[in-house]
Short mmCIF file of C-alpha atoms and ligand atoms in Angstrom, two decimals:
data_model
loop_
_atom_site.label_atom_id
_atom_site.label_comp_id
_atom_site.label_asym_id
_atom_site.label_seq_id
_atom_site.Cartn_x
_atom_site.Cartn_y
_atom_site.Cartn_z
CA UNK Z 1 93.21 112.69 29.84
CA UNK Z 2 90.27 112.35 27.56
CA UNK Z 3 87.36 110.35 28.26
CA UNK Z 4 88.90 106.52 28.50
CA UNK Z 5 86.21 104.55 27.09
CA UNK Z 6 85.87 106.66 23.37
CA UNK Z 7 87.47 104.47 20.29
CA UNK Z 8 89.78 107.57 19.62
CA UNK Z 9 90.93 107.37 23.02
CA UNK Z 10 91.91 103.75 23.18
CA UNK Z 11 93.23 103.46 19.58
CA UNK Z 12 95.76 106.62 21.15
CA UNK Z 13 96.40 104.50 23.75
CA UNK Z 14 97.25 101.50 21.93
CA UNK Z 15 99.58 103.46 19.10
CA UNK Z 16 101.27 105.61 22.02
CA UNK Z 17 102.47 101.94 23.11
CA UNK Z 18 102.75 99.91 20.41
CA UNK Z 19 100.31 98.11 22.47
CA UNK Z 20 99.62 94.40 20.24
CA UNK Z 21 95.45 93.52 20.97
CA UNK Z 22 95.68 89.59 21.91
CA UNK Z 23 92.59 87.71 19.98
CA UNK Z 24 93.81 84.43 21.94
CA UNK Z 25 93.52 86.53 25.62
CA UNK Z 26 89.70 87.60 23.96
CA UNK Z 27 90.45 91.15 24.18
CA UNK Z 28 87.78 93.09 22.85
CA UNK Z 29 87.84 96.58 24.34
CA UNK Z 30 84.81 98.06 25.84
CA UNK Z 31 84.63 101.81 24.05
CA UNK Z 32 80.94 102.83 25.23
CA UNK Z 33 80.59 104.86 28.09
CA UNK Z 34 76.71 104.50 28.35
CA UNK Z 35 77.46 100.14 28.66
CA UNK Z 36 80.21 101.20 31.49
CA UNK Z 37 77.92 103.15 33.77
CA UNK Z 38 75.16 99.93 33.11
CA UNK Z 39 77.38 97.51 34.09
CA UNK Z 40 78.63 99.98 37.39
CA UNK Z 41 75.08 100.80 38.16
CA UNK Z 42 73.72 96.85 37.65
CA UNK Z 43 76.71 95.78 39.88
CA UNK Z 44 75.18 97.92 42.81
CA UNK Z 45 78.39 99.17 43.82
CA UNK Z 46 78.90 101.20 47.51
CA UNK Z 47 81.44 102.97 48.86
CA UNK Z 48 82.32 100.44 51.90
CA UNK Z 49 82.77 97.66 48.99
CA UNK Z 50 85.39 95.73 47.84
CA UNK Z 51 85.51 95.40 43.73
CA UNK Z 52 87.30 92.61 41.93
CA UNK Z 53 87.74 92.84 38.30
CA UNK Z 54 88.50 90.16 35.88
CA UNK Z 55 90.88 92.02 32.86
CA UNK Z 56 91.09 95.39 33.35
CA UNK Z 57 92.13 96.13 29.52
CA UNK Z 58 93.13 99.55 29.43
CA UNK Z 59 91.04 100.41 32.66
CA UNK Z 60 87.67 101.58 31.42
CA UNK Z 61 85.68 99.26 34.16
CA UNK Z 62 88.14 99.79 36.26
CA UNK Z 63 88.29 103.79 36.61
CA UNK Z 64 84.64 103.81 36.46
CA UNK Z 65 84.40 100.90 39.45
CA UNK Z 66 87.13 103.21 41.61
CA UNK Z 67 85.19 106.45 41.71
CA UNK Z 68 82.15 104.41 43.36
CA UNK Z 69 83.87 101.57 45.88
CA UNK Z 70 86.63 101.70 48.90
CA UNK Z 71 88.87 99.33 46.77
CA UNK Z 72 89.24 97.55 43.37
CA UNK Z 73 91.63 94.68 42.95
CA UNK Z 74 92.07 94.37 39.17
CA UNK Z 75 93.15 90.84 37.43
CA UNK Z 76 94.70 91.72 34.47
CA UNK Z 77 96.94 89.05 32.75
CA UNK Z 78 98.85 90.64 29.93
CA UNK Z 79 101.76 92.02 31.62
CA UNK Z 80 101.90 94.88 28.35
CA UNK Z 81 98.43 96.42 29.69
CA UNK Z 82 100.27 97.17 33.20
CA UNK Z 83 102.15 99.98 32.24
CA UNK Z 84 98.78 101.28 30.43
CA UNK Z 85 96.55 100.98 33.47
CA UNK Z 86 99.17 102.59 35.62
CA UNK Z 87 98.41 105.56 33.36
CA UNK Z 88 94.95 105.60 32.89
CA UNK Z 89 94.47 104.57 36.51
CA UNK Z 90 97.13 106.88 37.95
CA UNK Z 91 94.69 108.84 40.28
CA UNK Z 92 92.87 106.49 41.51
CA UNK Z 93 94.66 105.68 45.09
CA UNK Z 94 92.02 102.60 45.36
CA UNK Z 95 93.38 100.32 42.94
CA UNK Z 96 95.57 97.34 42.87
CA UNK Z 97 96.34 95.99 39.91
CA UNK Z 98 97.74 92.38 40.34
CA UNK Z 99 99.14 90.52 37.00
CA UNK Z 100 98.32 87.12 36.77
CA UNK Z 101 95.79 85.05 35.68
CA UNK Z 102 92.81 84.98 37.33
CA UNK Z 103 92.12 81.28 36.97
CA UNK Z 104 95.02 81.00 39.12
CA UNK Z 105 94.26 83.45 41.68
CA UNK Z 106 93.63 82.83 45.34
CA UNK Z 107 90.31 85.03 45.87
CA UNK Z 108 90.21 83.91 49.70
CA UNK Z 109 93.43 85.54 50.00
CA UNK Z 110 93.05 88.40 47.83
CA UNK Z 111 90.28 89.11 49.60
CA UNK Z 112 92.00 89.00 53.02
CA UNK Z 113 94.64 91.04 52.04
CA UNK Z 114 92.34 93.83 51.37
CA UNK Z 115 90.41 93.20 54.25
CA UNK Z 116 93.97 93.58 56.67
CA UNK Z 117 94.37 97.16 54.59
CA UNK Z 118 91.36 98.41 55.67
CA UNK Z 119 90.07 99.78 58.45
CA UNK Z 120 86.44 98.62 58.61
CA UNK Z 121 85.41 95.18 57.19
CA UNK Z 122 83.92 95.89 53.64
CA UNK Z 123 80.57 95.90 53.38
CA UNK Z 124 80.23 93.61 50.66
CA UNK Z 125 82.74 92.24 47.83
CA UNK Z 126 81.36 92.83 44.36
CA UNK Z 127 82.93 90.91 40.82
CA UNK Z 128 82.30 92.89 36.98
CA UNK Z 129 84.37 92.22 34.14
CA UNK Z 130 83.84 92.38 30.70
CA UNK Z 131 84.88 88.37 30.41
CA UNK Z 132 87.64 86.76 28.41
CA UNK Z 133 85.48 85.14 26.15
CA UNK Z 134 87.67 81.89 25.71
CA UNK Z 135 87.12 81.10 29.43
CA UNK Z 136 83.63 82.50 30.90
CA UNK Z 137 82.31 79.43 32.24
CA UNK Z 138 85.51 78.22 34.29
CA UNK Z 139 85.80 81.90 35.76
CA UNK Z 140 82.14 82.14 36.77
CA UNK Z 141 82.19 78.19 38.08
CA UNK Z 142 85.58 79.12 39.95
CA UNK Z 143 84.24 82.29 41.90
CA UNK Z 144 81.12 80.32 43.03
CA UNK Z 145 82.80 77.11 43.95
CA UNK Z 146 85.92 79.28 45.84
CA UNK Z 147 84.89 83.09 46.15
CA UNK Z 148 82.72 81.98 49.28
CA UNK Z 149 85.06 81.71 51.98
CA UNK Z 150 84.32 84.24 55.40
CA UNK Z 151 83.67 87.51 53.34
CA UNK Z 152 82.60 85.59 49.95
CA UNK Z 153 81.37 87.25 46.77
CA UNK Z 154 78.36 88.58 46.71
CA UNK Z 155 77.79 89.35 43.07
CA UNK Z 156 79.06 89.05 39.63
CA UNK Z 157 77.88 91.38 37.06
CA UNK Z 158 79.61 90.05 34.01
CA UNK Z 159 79.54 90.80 30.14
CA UNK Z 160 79.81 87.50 28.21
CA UNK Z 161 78.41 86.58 24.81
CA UNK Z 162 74.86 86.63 24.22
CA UNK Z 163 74.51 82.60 24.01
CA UNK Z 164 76.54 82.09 27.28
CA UNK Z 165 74.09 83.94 29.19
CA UNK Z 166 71.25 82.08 27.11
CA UNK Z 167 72.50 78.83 28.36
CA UNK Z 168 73.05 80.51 32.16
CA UNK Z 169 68.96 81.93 32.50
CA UNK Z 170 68.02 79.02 30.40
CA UNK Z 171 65.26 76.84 32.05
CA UNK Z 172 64.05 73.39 31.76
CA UNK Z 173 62.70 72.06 28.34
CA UNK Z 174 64.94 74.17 26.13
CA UNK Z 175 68.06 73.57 23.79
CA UNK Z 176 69.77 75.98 25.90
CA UNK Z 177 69.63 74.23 29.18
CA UNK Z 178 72.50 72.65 30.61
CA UNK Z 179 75.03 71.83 33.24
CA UNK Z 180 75.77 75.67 33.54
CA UNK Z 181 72.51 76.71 33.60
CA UNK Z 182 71.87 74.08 36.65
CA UNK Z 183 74.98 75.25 38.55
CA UNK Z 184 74.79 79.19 38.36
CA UNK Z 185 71.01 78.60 39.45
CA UNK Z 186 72.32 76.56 41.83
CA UNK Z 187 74.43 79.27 43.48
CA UNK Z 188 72.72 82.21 42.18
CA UNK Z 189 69.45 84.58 41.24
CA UNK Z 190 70.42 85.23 37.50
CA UNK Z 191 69.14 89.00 36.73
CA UNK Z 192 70.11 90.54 32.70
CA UNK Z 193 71.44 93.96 32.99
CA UNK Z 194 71.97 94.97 29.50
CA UNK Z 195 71.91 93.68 25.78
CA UNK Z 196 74.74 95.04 24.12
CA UNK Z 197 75.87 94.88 20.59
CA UNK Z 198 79.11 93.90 18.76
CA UNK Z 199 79.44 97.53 17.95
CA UNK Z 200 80.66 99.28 20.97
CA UNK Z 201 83.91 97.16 21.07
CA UNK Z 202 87.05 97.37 19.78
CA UNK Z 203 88.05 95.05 17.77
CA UNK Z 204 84.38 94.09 17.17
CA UNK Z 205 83.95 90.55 18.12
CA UNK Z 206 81.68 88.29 16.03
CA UNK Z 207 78.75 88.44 18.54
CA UNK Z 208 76.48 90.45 20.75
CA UNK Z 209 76.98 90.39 24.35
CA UNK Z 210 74.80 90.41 27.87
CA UNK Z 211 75.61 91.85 30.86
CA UNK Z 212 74.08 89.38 33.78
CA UNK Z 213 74.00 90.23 37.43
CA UNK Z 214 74.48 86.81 39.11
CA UNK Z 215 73.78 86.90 42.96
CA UNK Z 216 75.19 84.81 45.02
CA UNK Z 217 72.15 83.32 47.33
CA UNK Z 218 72.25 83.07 50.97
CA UNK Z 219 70.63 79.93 50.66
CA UNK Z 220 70.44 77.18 48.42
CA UNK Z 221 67.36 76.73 46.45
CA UNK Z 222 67.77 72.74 47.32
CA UNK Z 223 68.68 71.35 50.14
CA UNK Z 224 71.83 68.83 48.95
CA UNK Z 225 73.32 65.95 51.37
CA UNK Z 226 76.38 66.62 49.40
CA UNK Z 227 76.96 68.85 46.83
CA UNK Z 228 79.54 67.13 44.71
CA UNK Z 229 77.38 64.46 44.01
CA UNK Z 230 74.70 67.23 43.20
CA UNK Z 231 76.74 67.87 40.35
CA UNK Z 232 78.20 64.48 39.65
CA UNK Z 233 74.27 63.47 38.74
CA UNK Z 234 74.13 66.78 36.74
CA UNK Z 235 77.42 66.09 34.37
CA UNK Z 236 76.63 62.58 34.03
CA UNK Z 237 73.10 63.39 32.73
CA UNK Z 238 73.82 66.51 30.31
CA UNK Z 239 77.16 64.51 29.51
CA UNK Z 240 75.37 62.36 26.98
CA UNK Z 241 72.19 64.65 26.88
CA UNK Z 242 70.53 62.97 23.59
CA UNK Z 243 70.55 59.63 25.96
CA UNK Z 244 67.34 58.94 28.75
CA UNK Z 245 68.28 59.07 32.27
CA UNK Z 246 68.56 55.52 33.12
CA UNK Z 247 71.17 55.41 30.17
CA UNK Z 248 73.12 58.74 31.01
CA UNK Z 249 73.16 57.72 35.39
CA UNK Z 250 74.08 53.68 34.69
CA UNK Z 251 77.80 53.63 35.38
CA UNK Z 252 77.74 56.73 37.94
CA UNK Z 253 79.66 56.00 40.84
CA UNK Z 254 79.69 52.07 39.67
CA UNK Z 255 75.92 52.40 39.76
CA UNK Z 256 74.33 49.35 37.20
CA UNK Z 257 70.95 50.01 35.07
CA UNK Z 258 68.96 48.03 38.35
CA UNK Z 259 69.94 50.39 40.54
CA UNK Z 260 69.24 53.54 38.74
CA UNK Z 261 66.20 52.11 37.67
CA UNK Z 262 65.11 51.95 41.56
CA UNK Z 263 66.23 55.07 42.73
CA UNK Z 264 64.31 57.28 39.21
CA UNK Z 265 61.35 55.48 40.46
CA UNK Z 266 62.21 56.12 44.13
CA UNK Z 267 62.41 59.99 43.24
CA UNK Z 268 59.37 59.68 40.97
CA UNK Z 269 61.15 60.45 38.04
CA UNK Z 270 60.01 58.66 34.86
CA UNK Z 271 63.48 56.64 33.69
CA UNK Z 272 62.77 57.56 29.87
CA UNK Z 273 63.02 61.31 30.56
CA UNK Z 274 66.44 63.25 29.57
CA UNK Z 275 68.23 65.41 31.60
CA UNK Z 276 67.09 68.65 30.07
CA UNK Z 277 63.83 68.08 31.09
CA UNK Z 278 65.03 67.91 35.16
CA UNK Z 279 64.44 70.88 37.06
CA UNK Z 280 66.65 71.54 40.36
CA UNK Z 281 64.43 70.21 42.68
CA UNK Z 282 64.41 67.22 40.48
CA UNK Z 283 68.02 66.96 40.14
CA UNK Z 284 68.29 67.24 44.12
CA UNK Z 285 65.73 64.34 44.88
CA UNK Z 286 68.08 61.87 42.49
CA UNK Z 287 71.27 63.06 43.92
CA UNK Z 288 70.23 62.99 47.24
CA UNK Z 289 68.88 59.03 46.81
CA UNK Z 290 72.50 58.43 44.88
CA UNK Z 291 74.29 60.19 47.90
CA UNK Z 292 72.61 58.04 50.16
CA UNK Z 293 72.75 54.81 48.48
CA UNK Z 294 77.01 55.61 47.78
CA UNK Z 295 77.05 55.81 51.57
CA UNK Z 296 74.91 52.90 52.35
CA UNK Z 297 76.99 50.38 49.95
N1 SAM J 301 87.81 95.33 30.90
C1 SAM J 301 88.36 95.73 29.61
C2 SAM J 301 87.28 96.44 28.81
O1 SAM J 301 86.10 96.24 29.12
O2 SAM J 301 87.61 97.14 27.87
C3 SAM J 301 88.94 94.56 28.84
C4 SAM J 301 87.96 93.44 28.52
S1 SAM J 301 88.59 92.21 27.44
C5 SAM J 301 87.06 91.50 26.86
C6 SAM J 301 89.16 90.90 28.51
C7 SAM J 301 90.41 91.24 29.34
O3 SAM J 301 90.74 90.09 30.12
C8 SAM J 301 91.64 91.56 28.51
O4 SAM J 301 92.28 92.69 29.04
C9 SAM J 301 92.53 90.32 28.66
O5 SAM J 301 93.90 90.57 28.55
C10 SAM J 301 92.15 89.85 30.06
N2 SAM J 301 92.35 88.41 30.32
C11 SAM J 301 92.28 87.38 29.46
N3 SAM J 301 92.49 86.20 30.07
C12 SAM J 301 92.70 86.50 31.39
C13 SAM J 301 92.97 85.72 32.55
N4 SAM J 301 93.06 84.37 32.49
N5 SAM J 301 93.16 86.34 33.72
C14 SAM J 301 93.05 87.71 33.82
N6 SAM J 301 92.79 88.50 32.75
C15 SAM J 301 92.60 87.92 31.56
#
């Protein structure tokens, strides 16, 4: 077959089978070979590693992904790609391509299947995908809250639009910072692989794109007495971002303006400030002092 990542190639592809492209399921189809062997390269894949990839499309990630790993496990959920990739994937022995939507997908268990398959444990497990636009931040959010069970994700070198992975690097003080930006950094050492334009796609989208690697860290940055409060403190305060911090916290876990008053100036954190302005560390000295006084009451 010819090269699978040329426009000619998948515009065959798509008239041999009458193939429909689905704006809603944000398929735009990577056509660049030079962006696949970035994204390959930036996800640092071996050949004792286990890939998962969110939306195979037609398989360009996918192909490319098989020739360097033991195993790929491809999420694709259009069930009219399948009988696509089961061409363009057909001698590749590695890959499983499971139908479903990934949102939905047990990744403990996915990965534990593979892991029974194999002879040796795999070295590491590895996520790419050129994203779904319409649902980047509850795919990244659900591989670091579940992909971390006894062989977790390591990585996730993922193309999303250019302004997602503004608001993901983004860093205290700017319009760009956020509740994502606090909870990948949270989990993860954010790295950019690649700036890539609206060109190389097909259909084009309306936007340029980044490819991030996101690492998942041994260790957290902050040490949290519980987590989900962590990021209770964190929506509450970028919920109503234009608001200060006593305004945005009074209410939290029944909390009244007194008491959030006492624990700000217990962290040394100046009441009037908003919450784009916290850092982590900052975040984790508040959340820890709500934690505590939730436990205490
Ligand atoms: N990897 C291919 C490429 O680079 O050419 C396709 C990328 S396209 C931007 C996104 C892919 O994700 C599409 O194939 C789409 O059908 C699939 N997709 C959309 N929503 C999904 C979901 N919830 N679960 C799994 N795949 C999904």
């Amino acid at each position: 077959m010819d090269k699978l990542y040329s426009p000619a190639t998948a515009r065959k592809i798509i008239d041999k089978y009458g193939f429909h492209i689905s704006k809603s399921l944000g398929q735009n189809f990577l056509t660049d070979g030079n962006i696949v062997d970035r994204i390959i390269h930036g996800a640092g894949i071996g050949r004792q590693d286990l890939v998962i990839e969110v939306g195979p499309g037609m398989g360009v990630l996918t192909a490319a992904a098989a020739e360097q790993a033991q195993q790929v496990i491809g999420i694709e959920i259009d069930e009219n790609l399948i009988p696509i990739l089961r061409e363009t994937l057909k001698d590749y022995q590695n890959v499983r391509i499971v139908n479903g939507d990934f949102l939905k997908m047990n990744l403990a268990e996915l990965i534990d299947e593979a892991s029974a398959g194999n002879r040796e444990r795999f070295e590491s497990v590895k996520l790419i995908g050129n994203l779904p636009y319409y649902i980047t931040s509850p795919i990244i959010m659900k591989v670091l809250e579940e992909g971390q069970g006894a062989q977790g994700i390591q990585s996730l070198t993922i193309m999303m639009q250019k302004e997602v992975a503004d608001r993901i690097r983004a860093v205290p003080g700017t319009k760009a910072y956020g509740a994502l930006s606090v909870a990948v950094q949270y989990y993860c050492t954010v790295e950019v692989v690649a700036t890539v334009s609206k060109e190389v796609f097909l259909p084009k989208p309306k936007v340029d794109s980044t490819v991030l690697n996101l690492s998942v860290r041994k260790e957290p940055p902050v040490k949290l007495l519980d987590p989900a409060t962590f990021f209770a403190v964190v929506k509450a305060g970028f919920g109503q971002r234009r608001k200060t911090l006593l305004n945005s916290l009074t209410g939290l876990y029944g909390m009244d303006k007194q008491q959030i008053l006492a624990l700000l100036e217990t962290a040394g954190i100046d009441p009037g400030r908003r919450a784009e302005t916290l850092g982590l560390d900052e975040f984790a000295v508040m959340a820890n002092l709500v934690s505590k006084a939730v436990s205490e009451a």
